[in-house]
Amino acid sequence: MGSVSSEARCSAIRDAWGCDSLDKAEAFIQAQGENGRLAMENFVGNAFAPSSQHMDSVDPKTGKAFAKVPISSAAEVDEALRKATAAFKGWSKTTVATRSKYLQRVAQLIQENRELLAIWESIDQGKTLARARIEVDRAVSNFSYFSTFILHQETAARIIDGVALTYEHRSPAGVFALISPWNMPLYLLTWKIAPCLAFGCTAVAKPSEVTSMSAFLLCEIFRLAELPEGVINVVFGDGPTTGSALVKSPLVKGISFTGGTATGIRIRKDTADQIYKHLSLELGGKNPTLVFEDVDLSKAVQTAATAAFENQGEICLCGSRIYVQSAIYDQFVAAFTAYVTANYQRGGKMGAVVSLQHYQKIRSYLELAESEKATFNTGSTPVADPKNGFWIDPVILTDISTSSRIMREEIFGPVVTIAKFDSEEEAVELANDNPNGLASVLLTKDASRIRRVGEQIEAGLVWVNCWLVRELGTPFGGMKNSGTGREGGEYSREVFTVVRTLHIPM
Ligand SMILES: NC(=O)C1=CN([C@@H]2O[C@H](COP(=O)(O)OP(=O)(O)OC[C@H]3O[C@@H](n4cnc5c(N)ncnc54)[C@H](O)[C@@H]3O)[C@@H](O)[C@H]2O)C=CC1
Ligand SMILES: O=C(O)/C=C/C=C(\O)C(=O)O
């Protein structure tokens, strides 16, 4: 360890690594101009490799391109998969203590470079620097959690009728494709890489082409951590060229994917005849927040607002459909609108939305809301042709039909709807009236109601009087169209290992 020199950094890493304050990063971007954009490179077999095709990476807060992301070809993906396959032989046989040490080293390096990672994540994704720092800290936790989790695994043995001793033996499942979206780039990629490596698998990871910068910096961290060659490889690129080649390859024995439901369906279809592939799909949400009349109004408003607008509403767990019991409906709408107006402003809690394409998608839902005569309690449809970044102020909509596409489809932006209900039964019915079933928030002080209602909500996660409280051992994933499988602690072990049962006659 410790022999890796920073001289061997590829030039884009050298440039980016020099920017350890927001001012320096902004000045660097300004100075490099149109032609000198940071050109990211793939990370294959512990070395950076330039790619021939690129697309622009854009700073959502300004709308200006600042870097170039490779669009890796099928041949480049295949090269990375071959490295991962070769590395699997050795890595899958290392002891948990060895793997644990590597993961701890990665956690420490992320921690040491917290500000650098947060700055570039914020520039690349549009999120606030404060939010980016939280997510870097959570990336550290992903590695440190799994580095210790694997040290405490037990295997139960059983004796069957005095004739045989049986036990389960788990081994790493093979090479994984790890594909992540653009909303929490570093956090979600490391949520996959950490358990994958911890359980003895090797990987080719592909971050979203829209936000690749933190994954590129993470490659340098892997290089500095001196992970054995080929254990973790990162290829950059889009879905149709790079992602598709990756998921379809027979060298891939499992896929952990987070992203849109349509892409999840595509991946299922593309791998339908590769029955051996483990699939863990964490997809979209259209999550309800239920507010009962017994709540402490100001606490309920704060929780519902955070759930709706954190990270500009670009978290699959965001509560984008609020239902309020009739007795407090008017009071809640007024207090919620006042709170959001006072607390969610550009450059404060609000960043920019991730891309022009996504801005236009959100805008199209707001045009629909106008045409359906919804009430805009705050916010409005933004301009069609944004000149200085992709900014959308929070929008709170009321007077919308439950059958409207605005109520049914994932908008994934700073747009929330509020509607009313009378009874508990109606609240459950409204909450469940959606094809998705990822998360939900239940706001009430009534302990018996918490169980009665909470146990009926069709969602993988029910947060009671809170939102986004995470413990990495609990099962994470969705019901209905929100996904297949769960990850976290033991559940990640299911994803990344295969099990055989041994029967030994006594
Ligand atoms: N976590 C979530 O629930 C997320 C939901 N979304 C939703 O999905 C919508 C579309 O956003 P996108 O960026 O287009 O998400 P997406 O699902 O297309 O992208 C997620 C990842 O999948 C990759 N990908 C795309 N097509 C692929 C294919 N055929 N095979 C393998 N990998 C592929 C992408 O390159 C990216 O790395 C958003 O507007 C939002 O509503 C988007 C991102 C995250
Ligand atoms: O684990 C979390 O806290 C957040 C996860 C978020 C997603 O999976 C998402 O937005 O896609």
Coordinates of C-alpha atoms and ligand atoms in Angstrom, one line a residue:
M1 CA 0.0 0.0 0.0
G2 CA 1.0 3.6 -0.4
S3 CA 3.1 3.1 -3.5
V4 CA 0.6 4.7 -5.8
S5 CA 1.8 8.0 -7.1
S6 CA -0.3 10.9 -8.0
E7 CA 1.9 11.5 -11.0
A8 CA 0.1 8.5 -12.7
R9 CA -3.2 10.4 -12.5
C10 CA -4.8 11.0 -15.9
S11 CA -4.8 14.6 -16.8
A12 CA -8.5 15.2 -16.2
I13 CA -8.1 13.8 -12.7
R14 CA -5.1 16.1 -12.1
D15 CA -7.1 19.1 -13.2
A16 CA -10.2 18.2 -11.2
W17 CA -8.2 17.2 -8.1
G18 CA -6.7 20.7 -7.9
C19 CA -10.1 22.2 -7.4
D20 CA -10.7 21.7 -3.7
S21 CA -12.9 24.8 -3.2
L22 CA -16.0 25.9 -5.1
D23 CA -14.3 29.1 -6.2
K24 CA -11.3 27.2 -7.7
A25 CA -13.6 24.8 -9.5
E26 CA -15.7 27.6 -11.0
A27 CA -12.5 29.5 -12.0
F28 CA -11.1 26.4 -13.6
I29 CA -14.3 25.8 -15.6
Q30 CA -14.3 29.4 -16.7
A31 CA -10.6 29.3 -17.7
Q32 CA -10.8 26.1 -19.7
G33 CA -13.3 27.5 -22.1
E34 CA -15.2 25.6 -24.8
N35 CA -12.3 23.5 -26.1
G36 CA -10.5 22.5 -23.0
R37 CA -13.3 20.6 -21.3
L38 CA -12.3 17.9 -18.8
A39 CA -12.3 14.7 -20.7
M40 CA -13.3 11.8 -18.4
E41 CA -11.8 8.4 -19.1
N42 CA -13.0 4.9 -18.3
F43 CA -11.3 3.0 -15.5
V44 CA -10.5 -0.6 -16.5
G45 CA -8.0 -2.9 -14.8
N46 CA -6.9 -0.1 -12.4
A47 CA -5.9 2.2 -15.3
F48 CA -7.5 5.1 -17.0
A49 CA -8.3 4.5 -20.6
P50 CA -9.4 7.3 -23.0
S51 CA -12.5 6.7 -25.2
S52 CA -13.0 7.9 -28.8
Q53 CA -16.7 9.1 -28.5
H54 CA -17.9 11.7 -26.0
M55 CA -20.9 13.7 -25.0
D56 CA -21.0 16.9 -23.0
S57 CA -21.6 17.1 -19.3
V58 CA -23.5 20.2 -18.3
D59 CA -23.6 22.3 -15.2
P60 CA -27.4 22.6 -14.5
K61 CA -27.0 25.8 -12.5
T62 CA -25.6 27.6 -15.6
G63 CA -26.7 25.4 -18.5
K64 CA -23.0 25.4 -19.7
A65 CA -21.0 22.3 -20.6
F66 CA -18.0 21.8 -18.4
A67 CA -16.7 18.3 -19.1
K68 CA -16.8 15.4 -21.7
V69 CA -18.2 12.0 -20.8
P70 CA -17.1 8.9 -22.8
I71 CA -19.8 7.0 -24.7
S72 CA -18.2 3.6 -24.3
S73 CA -18.7 1.2 -27.2
A74 CA -19.7 -2.5 -26.8
A75 CA -16.0 -3.4 -27.4
E76 CA -14.9 -1.2 -24.5
V77 CA -17.6 -2.7 -22.3
D78 CA -16.5 -6.1 -23.2
E79 CA -12.8 -5.3 -22.4
A80 CA -13.9 -4.1 -18.9
L81 CA -16.0 -7.2 -18.4
R82 CA -13.1 -9.4 -19.3
K83 CA -10.9 -7.7 -16.7
A84 CA -13.7 -8.2 -14.1
T85 CA -14.0 -11.8 -15.0
A86 CA -10.3 -12.4 -14.7
A87 CA -10.3 -10.6 -11.3
F88 CA -13.2 -12.6 -10.0
K89 CA -11.1 -15.8 -9.7
G90 CA -8.8 -14.2 -7.1
W91 CA -11.2 -11.7 -5.4
S92 CA -13.9 -14.2 -4.8
K93 CA -11.4 -16.3 -2.8
T94 CA -10.1 -13.5 -0.6
T95 CA -11.0 -13.6 3.1
V96 CA -13.7 -11.3 4.4
A97 CA -11.0 -9.6 6.6
T98 CA -9.0 -8.7 3.4
R99 CA -12.0 -7.4 1.6
S100 CA -13.1 -5.5 4.7
K101 CA -9.7 -3.7 4.8
Y102 CA -10.0 -2.6 1.2
L103 CA -13.5 -1.2 1.8
Q104 CA -12.3 0.6 4.9
R105 CA -9.5 2.2 2.8
V106 CA -12.0 3.3 0.2
A107 CA -14.2 4.8 2.9
Q108 CA -11.3 6.7 4.4
L109 CA -10.2 8.1 1.0
I110 CA -13.7 9.3 0.2
Q111 CA -13.8 10.9 3.7
E112 CA -10.5 12.6 3.1
N113 CA -11.7 14.0 -0.2
R114 CA -15.2 15.0 1.0
E115 CA -15.1 18.6 -0.1
L116 CA -13.7 17.8 -3.6
L117 CA -16.3 15.2 -4.2
A118 CA -19.1 17.4 -2.9
I119 CA -18.1 20.4 -5.0
W120 CA -18.0 18.4 -8.3
E121 CA -21.2 16.6 -7.5
S122 CA -23.0 19.9 -6.9
I123 CA -21.6 21.3 -10.2
D124 CA -22.5 18.2 -12.1
Q125 CA -25.9 17.4 -10.7
G126 CA -27.3 20.8 -9.8
K127 CA -27.9 19.9 -6.2
T128 CA -26.9 22.3 -3.4
L129 CA -23.4 21.9 -1.9
A130 CA -25.0 21.1 1.5
R131 CA -27.0 18.3 0.0
A132 CA -23.9 17.0 -1.9
R133 CA -21.9 16.9 1.4
I134 CA -24.6 14.7 3.0
E135 CA -24.5 12.3 0.1
V136 CA -20.7 12.1 0.2
D137 CA -21.0 11.2 3.9
R138 CA -23.5 8.6 3.0
A139 CA -21.1 7.1 0.4
V140 CA -18.5 6.8 3.2
S141 CA -21.2 5.0 5.3
N142 CA -21.9 2.6 2.4
F143 CA -18.3 1.4 2.4
S144 CA -17.8 1.4 6.2
Y145 CA -21.1 -0.4 6.8
F146 CA -20.4 -3.3 4.4
S147 CA -16.8 -3.4 5.5
T148 CA -17.9 -4.5 9.0
F149 CA -21.1 -6.3 8.0
I150 CA -19.2 -9.1 6.3
L151 CA -17.1 -9.8 9.3
H152 CA -20.2 -11.0 11.3
Q153 CA -21.8 -13.6 9.0
E154 CA -23.0 -16.9 10.4
T155 CA -24.2 -20.0 8.8
A156 CA -26.9 -22.0 10.4
A157 CA -26.6 -25.9 10.4
R158 CA -29.5 -28.3 10.9
I159 CA -29.7 -31.9 11.8
I160 CA -32.5 -33.6 9.9
D161 CA -34.0 -36.6 11.8
G162 CA -30.6 -37.6 13.0
V163 CA -29.7 -38.8 9.5
A164 CA -28.0 -35.7 7.9
L165 CA -26.3 -32.5 8.8
T166 CA -27.3 -29.8 6.4
Y167 CA -25.9 -26.3 6.0
E168 CA -26.0 -23.5 3.6
H169 CA -22.8 -22.4 1.8
R170 CA -22.8 -19.0 0.1
S171 CA -20.4 -17.9 -2.5
P172 CA -20.0 -14.8 -4.6
A173 CA -22.3 -14.8 -7.6
G174 CA -19.8 -13.5 -10.2
V175 CA -19.3 -10.3 -12.2
F176 CA -22.0 -7.7 -11.7
A177 CA -23.2 -4.8 -13.9
L178 CA -24.0 -1.9 -11.5
I179 CA -26.0 0.8 -13.1
S180 CA -27.0 4.0 -11.4
P181 CA -29.1 7.1 -12.1
W182 CA -28.4 10.9 -12.1
N183 CA -30.1 12.0 -9.0
M184 CA -27.8 10.9 -6.2
P185 CA -24.8 9.9 -8.3
L186 CA -22.1 9.1 -5.8
Y187 CA -24.4 7.8 -3.1
L188 CA -26.3 5.4 -5.3
L189 CA -23.3 4.1 -7.2
T190 CA -21.5 3.3 -3.9
W191 CA -24.6 1.7 -2.5
K192 CA -24.1 -0.9 -5.2
I193 CA -20.3 -1.1 -5.4
A194 CA -19.7 -1.5 -1.6
P195 CA -21.8 -4.6 -1.1
C196 CA -20.8 -6.1 -4.4
L197 CA -17.1 -6.0 -3.6
A198 CA -17.8 -6.9 0.1
F199 CA -19.5 -10.1 -0.8
G200 CA -16.7 -11.1 -3.1
C201 CA -18.1 -10.2 -6.5
T202 CA -16.3 -8.0 -9.1
A203 CA -18.0 -5.4 -11.2
V204 CA -18.3 -3.1 -14.1
A205 CA -20.1 0.0 -13.0
K206 CA -21.9 2.5 -15.2
P207 CA -23.0 5.8 -13.8
S208 CA -25.6 7.9 -15.5
E209 CA -24.2 9.7 -18.6
V210 CA -25.9 12.9 -17.2
T211 CA -23.9 13.0 -14.0
S212 CA -20.6 11.0 -14.3
M213 CA -18.2 13.3 -12.6
S214 CA -18.2 11.9 -9.1
A215 CA -17.9 8.4 -10.4
F216 CA -14.8 9.6 -12.4
L217 CA -13.3 10.9 -9.2
L218 CA -14.2 7.7 -7.4
C219 CA -12.1 5.8 -10.0
E220 CA -9.0 7.7 -8.7
I221 CA -10.0 6.8 -5.2
F222 CA -10.1 3.1 -6.2
R223 CA -6.6 3.5 -7.9
L224 CA -5.3 5.1 -4.7
A225 CA -6.8 2.3 -2.6
E226 CA -4.8 -0.2 -4.7
L227 CA -7.7 -2.6 -5.1
P228 CA -6.5 -5.7 -7.0
E229 CA -6.6 -5.0 -10.8
G230 CA -10.0 -5.5 -12.4
V231 CA -12.0 -5.9 -9.2
I232 CA -13.9 -2.7 -9.9
N233 CA -14.1 -1.2 -13.4
V234 CA -16.1 1.9 -14.4
V235 CA -17.3 2.5 -18.0
F236 CA -19.1 5.7 -18.8
G237 CA -21.8 6.0 -21.4
D238 CA -25.5 6.2 -22.2
G239 CA -28.2 3.6 -22.0
P240 CA -28.6 2.5 -25.7
T241 CA -24.9 2.1 -26.4
T242 CA -23.1 1.3 -23.1
G243 CA -25.8 0.2 -20.7
S244 CA -27.4 -2.1 -23.1
A245 CA -24.1 -3.8 -24.1
L246 CA -23.3 -4.2 -20.4
V247 CA -26.6 -5.8 -19.3
K248 CA -26.8 -8.2 -22.2
S249 CA -23.3 -9.6 -21.9
P250 CA -23.2 -13.3 -20.9
L251 CA -20.2 -12.4 -18.7
V252 CA -22.5 -10.5 -16.4
K253 CA -24.0 -12.8 -13.8
G254 CA -26.1 -10.2 -12.0
I255 CA -27.4 -6.6 -12.4
S256 CA -28.1 -4.1 -9.7
F257 CA -30.0 -1.2 -11.3
T258 CA -31.5 2.0 -10.0
G259 CA -33.4 4.3 -12.4
G260 CA -36.6 4.8 -14.3
T261 CA -39.3 2.1 -14.5
A262 CA -39.2 2.1 -18.3
T263 CA -35.5 1.2 -18.2
G264 CA -36.1 -1.5 -15.6
I265 CA -38.7 -3.1 -18.0
R266 CA -36.2 -2.8 -20.9
I267 CA -33.5 -4.5 -18.8
R268 CA -35.9 -7.3 -17.9
K269 CA -36.8 -7.9 -21.5
D270 CA -33.1 -7.7 -22.7
T271 CA -32.1 -10.4 -20.2
A272 CA -35.3 -12.5 -20.2
D273 CA -33.5 -15.6 -21.7
Q274 CA -30.5 -15.3 -19.3
I275 CA -32.2 -17.0 -16.5
Y276 CA -29.0 -17.2 -14.4
K277 CA -28.8 -13.5 -14.0
H278 CA -29.6 -12.0 -10.6
L279 CA -31.7 -8.9 -11.1
S280 CA -32.2 -6.2 -8.4
L281 CA -34.2 -3.4 -9.8
E282 CA -35.0 -0.2 -7.8
L283 CA -37.3 1.9 -9.9
G284 CA -39.6 4.9 -9.8
G285 CA -42.0 6.1 -7.1
K286 CA -45.1 8.3 -6.9
N287 CA -45.1 8.3 -3.1
P288 CA -48.0 9.3 -0.9
T289 CA -47.8 11.4 2.3
L290 CA -50.8 10.9 4.5
V291 CA -51.5 13.7 7.0
F292 CA -54.1 12.9 9.7
E293 CA -56.1 15.5 11.6
D294 CA -54.3 14.7 15.0
V295 CA -50.8 15.9 13.8
D296 CA -48.8 18.7 15.2
L297 CA -49.3 21.0 12.2
S298 CA -46.0 22.7 12.1
K299 CA -44.0 19.4 12.4
A300 CA -46.2 17.8 9.8
V301 CA -45.7 20.7 7.4
Q302 CA -41.9 20.5 7.8
T303 CA -41.7 16.7 7.3
A304 CA -44.1 16.8 4.2
A305 CA -42.1 19.7 2.7
T306 CA -38.7 18.0 3.2
A307 CA -40.2 14.8 1.7
A308 CA -41.5 16.7 -1.3
F309 CA -38.6 19.1 -2.1
E310 CA -35.4 17.6 -0.9
N311 CA -32.9 17.5 -3.8
Q312 CA -35.5 19.4 -5.9
G313 CA -37.8 16.5 -5.6
E314 CA -35.3 14.4 -7.5
I315 CA -35.2 11.4 -5.2
C316 CA -37.3 8.3 -6.0
L317 CA -38.5 8.4 -2.3
C318 CA -39.9 11.9 -2.4
G319 CA -43.5 12.3 -1.3
S320 CA -45.1 13.9 -4.3
R321 CA -48.8 13.2 -3.5
I322 CA -49.9 14.7 -0.2
Y323 CA -53.3 13.7 1.2
V324 CA -54.7 15.6 4.1
Q325 CA -57.7 14.8 6.3
S326 CA -60.6 17.2 5.6
A327 CA -60.8 18.8 9.0
I328 CA -57.3 20.4 8.7
Y329 CA -57.0 20.6 4.9
D330 CA -57.4 24.3 4.5
Q331 CA -55.1 25.0 7.4
F332 CA -52.5 22.6 6.1
V333 CA -52.4 24.0 2.6
A334 CA -52.0 27.5 3.9
A335 CA -49.2 26.6 6.4
F336 CA -47.5 24.3 3.8
T337 CA -47.5 27.0 1.2
A338 CA -46.2 29.6 3.6
Y339 CA -43.4 27.3 4.8
V340 CA -42.3 26.3 1.4
T341 CA -42.3 29.9 0.1
A342 CA -40.2 31.0 3.1
N343 CA -37.7 28.1 3.1
Y344 CA -37.2 26.8 -0.4
Q345 CA -35.5 29.3 -2.5
R346 CA -32.9 29.2 -5.3
G347 CA -29.4 29.0 -4.0
G348 CA -30.7 28.2 -0.5
K349 CA -32.4 24.8 -0.1
M350 CA -33.2 24.6 -3.9
G351 CA -30.7 23.6 -6.5
A352 CA -31.3 23.4 -10.3
V353 CA -32.9 20.4 -11.9
V354 CA -30.5 18.0 -13.6
S355 CA -30.7 18.7 -17.3
L356 CA -32.6 20.6 -20.0
Q357 CA -34.3 17.4 -21.0
H358 CA -35.6 16.9 -17.4
Y359 CA -36.5 20.6 -17.1
Q360 CA -38.7 20.2 -20.3
K361 CA -40.3 17.0 -18.9
I362 CA -41.2 18.8 -15.6
R363 CA -42.4 21.8 -17.6
S364 CA -44.7 19.6 -19.7
Y365 CA -46.5 18.4 -16.5
L366 CA -46.9 22.0 -15.4
E367 CA -48.5 22.9 -18.7
L368 CA -50.8 20.0 -18.3
A369 CA -51.7 21.3 -14.8
E370 CA -52.5 24.7 -16.3
S371 CA -54.7 23.1 -19.0
E372 CA -56.5 21.0 -16.3
K373 CA -57.2 24.3 -14.3
A374 CA -55.2 23.2 -11.3
T375 CA -54.5 25.8 -8.6
F376 CA -50.9 26.8 -8.3
N377 CA -50.5 27.7 -4.6
T378 CA -46.9 28.6 -5.3
G379 CA -44.6 28.4 -8.3
S380 CA -45.5 28.5 -12.0
T381 CA -44.7 26.9 -15.3
P382 CA -41.1 28.0 -16.1
V383 CA -40.0 29.5 -19.4
A384 CA -39.6 27.2 -22.4
D385 CA -36.1 28.4 -23.2
P386 CA -34.0 28.8 -20.0
K387 CA -30.9 30.9 -20.6
N388 CA -29.1 30.7 -17.3
G389 CA -29.6 27.2 -15.9
F390 CA -32.4 24.8 -15.3
W391 CA -34.2 26.5 -12.3
I392 CA -37.7 25.6 -11.3
D393 CA -39.2 27.1 -8.1
P394 CA -41.3 24.7 -5.9
V395 CA -44.8 24.2 -7.2
I396 CA -47.7 23.2 -4.9
L397 CA -50.8 22.1 -6.9
T398 CA -54.3 21.6 -5.6
D399 CA -57.7 21.0 -7.3
I400 CA -56.4 18.1 -9.4
S401 CA -58.3 15.0 -10.4
T402 CA -57.0 11.7 -9.0
S403 CA -57.1 10.4 -12.5
S404 CA -54.8 13.2 -13.8
R405 CA -51.4 12.1 -15.2
I406 CA -50.0 14.6 -12.7
M407 CA -51.3 12.5 -9.8
R408 CA -50.4 9.2 -11.4
E409 CA -46.9 9.6 -13.0
E410 CA -43.5 10.2 -11.5
I411 CA -42.5 13.8 -12.3
F412 CA -39.3 13.6 -10.3
G413 CA -39.1 17.3 -9.8
P414 CA -40.1 20.1 -7.4
V415 CA -43.9 19.6 -7.9
V416 CA -46.3 18.3 -5.3
T417 CA -50.0 17.8 -5.3
I418 CA -52.3 18.1 -2.2
A419 CA -55.8 16.5 -2.0
K420 CA -58.1 15.7 0.8
F421 CA -59.6 12.6 2.4
D422 CA -62.2 11.9 5.0
S423 CA -61.7 8.5 6.5
E424 CA -58.8 6.1 7.2
E425 CA -60.2 3.8 4.5
E426 CA -60.2 6.5 2.0
A427 CA -56.7 7.5 2.9
V428 CA -55.4 4.0 2.3
E429 CA -57.4 3.7 -0.9
L430 CA -55.9 6.9 -2.3
A431 CA -52.4 6.0 -1.2
N432 CA -52.6 2.7 -3.0
D433 CA -54.3 4.0 -6.1
N434 CA -51.0 4.1 -8.1
P435 CA -49.0 1.5 -10.1
N436 CA -45.9 2.4 -8.1
G437 CA -45.2 1.3 -4.5
L438 CA -41.8 2.5 -3.4
A439 CA -42.2 4.7 -0.3
S440 CA -44.8 6.5 1.8
V441 CA -45.0 8.9 4.8
L442 CA -47.7 8.5 7.5
L443 CA -48.2 11.5 9.8
T444 CA -50.3 10.9 12.8
K445 CA -49.9 10.7 16.6
D446 CA -52.3 7.7 17.0
A447 CA -50.4 4.6 17.8
S448 CA -53.1 2.2 16.8
R449 CA -53.7 4.0 13.5
I450 CA -50.0 3.8 12.7
R451 CA -50.3 0.0 12.6
R452 CA -53.7 -0.1 11.0
V453 CA -52.9 2.2 8.2
G454 CA -49.1 1.5 8.0
E455 CA -49.6 -2.2 7.4
Q456 CA -52.0 -1.6 4.5
I457 CA -50.0 0.8 2.5
E458 CA -48.6 -0.8 -0.6
A459 CA -45.0 0.4 -0.4
G460 CA -41.7 -1.1 0.4
L461 CA -41.0 1.7 2.9
V462 CA -43.4 3.4 5.3
W463 CA -41.9 6.3 7.2
V464 CA -44.0 7.3 10.3
N465 CA -43.7 10.9 11.4
C466 CA -40.3 11.1 9.6
W467 CA -38.9 10.8 6.1
L468 CA -35.7 9.2 4.7
V469 CA -34.5 7.7 8.0
R470 CA -32.1 5.1 6.7
E471 CA -30.5 2.2 8.4
L472 CA -28.4 0.2 5.9
G473 CA -29.4 -3.2 7.2
T474 CA -33.1 -2.8 6.6
P475 CA -34.7 -4.0 3.3
F476 CA -34.7 -1.3 0.8
G477 CA -36.8 -1.5 -2.4
G478 CA -40.3 -1.3 -3.7
M479 CA -43.6 -3.1 -4.3
K480 CA -45.6 -3.1 -7.5
N481 CA -43.9 -1.3 -10.5
S482 CA -41.3 0.2 -8.2
G483 CA -39.0 -2.8 -8.5
T484 CA -37.8 -6.3 -7.9
G485 CA -35.8 -7.4 -4.9
R486 CA -34.4 -5.6 -1.8
E487 CA -31.0 -4.4 -0.9
G488 CA -29.3 -3.6 2.4
G489 CA -27.5 -5.9 4.9
E490 CA -28.7 -9.5 4.5
Y491 CA -30.8 -8.5 1.5
S492 CA -27.7 -7.3 -0.4
R493 CA -26.1 -10.7 0.5
E494 CA -29.1 -12.4 -1.3
V495 CA -28.4 -10.2 -4.4
F496 CA -24.6 -10.8 -4.6
T497 CA -24.2 -14.4 -3.6
V498 CA -25.4 -17.8 -4.6
V499 CA -26.4 -20.4 -2.1
R500 CA -25.9 -24.2 -2.1
T501 CA -27.1 -26.5 0.6
L502 CA -24.8 -29.3 1.7
H503 CA -26.3 -32.6 3.0
I504 CA -23.8 -34.6 5.0
P505 CA -25.0 -38.1 6.2
M506 CA -24.4 -38.6 9.9
Ligands
LIG1 N1 -34.2 6.4 -8.9 C1 -35.2 6.6 -9.6 O1 -36.3 6.3 -9.3 C2 -35.0 7.4 -10.8 C3 -36.1 7.6 -11.7 N2 -35.9 8.2 -12.8 C4 -37.1 8.5 -13.6 O2 -36.8 8.0 -14.9 C5 -37.0 9.1 -15.8 C6 -36.0 9.0 -16.9 O3 -34.7 9.3 -16.4 P1 -33.4 8.7 -17.1 O4 -32.2 9.4 -16.8 O5 -33.7 8.6 -18.5 O6 -33.3 7.3 -16.3 P2 -32.8 6.0 -16.9 O7 -33.6 4.9 -16.2 O8 -32.8 6.0 -18.3 O9 -31.3 6.0 -16.4 C7 -30.8 5.3 -15.3 C8 -29.5 4.5 -15.8 O10 -29.9 3.5 -16.7 C9 -29.0 3.6 -17.8 N3 -29.8 3.0 -18.9 C10 -30.7 3.6 -19.7 N4 -31.1 2.7 -20.6 C11 -30.5 1.6 -20.4 C12 -30.6 0.3 -21.0 N5 -31.4 0.0 -22.1 N6 -29.8 -0.7 -20.5 C13 -29.0 -0.5 -19.5 N7 -28.9 0.7 -18.9 C14 -29.6 1.7 -19.3 C15 -28.7 5.1 -17.9 O11 -27.6 5.3 -18.7 C16 -28.5 5.4 -16.5 O12 -27.2 5.0 -16.1 C17 -36.8 10.3 -14.9 O13 -37.5 11.4 -15.4 C18 -37.4 9.9 -13.6 O14 -38.8 10.0 -13.7 C19 -34.7 8.7 -13.2 C20 -33.6 8.5 -12.4 C21 -33.7 7.9 -11.1
LIG2 O1 -31.1 5.2 0.1 C1 -31.5 6.3 0.1 O2 -31.5 7.0 1.1 C2 -31.9 7.0 -1.1 C3 -32.1 6.3 -2.2 C4 -32.6 6.9 -3.4 C5 -32.9 6.3 -4.5 O3 -32.7 5.0 -4.7 C6 -33.3 7.1 -5.7 O4 -33.6 8.2 -5.6 O5 -33.2 6.5 -6.8

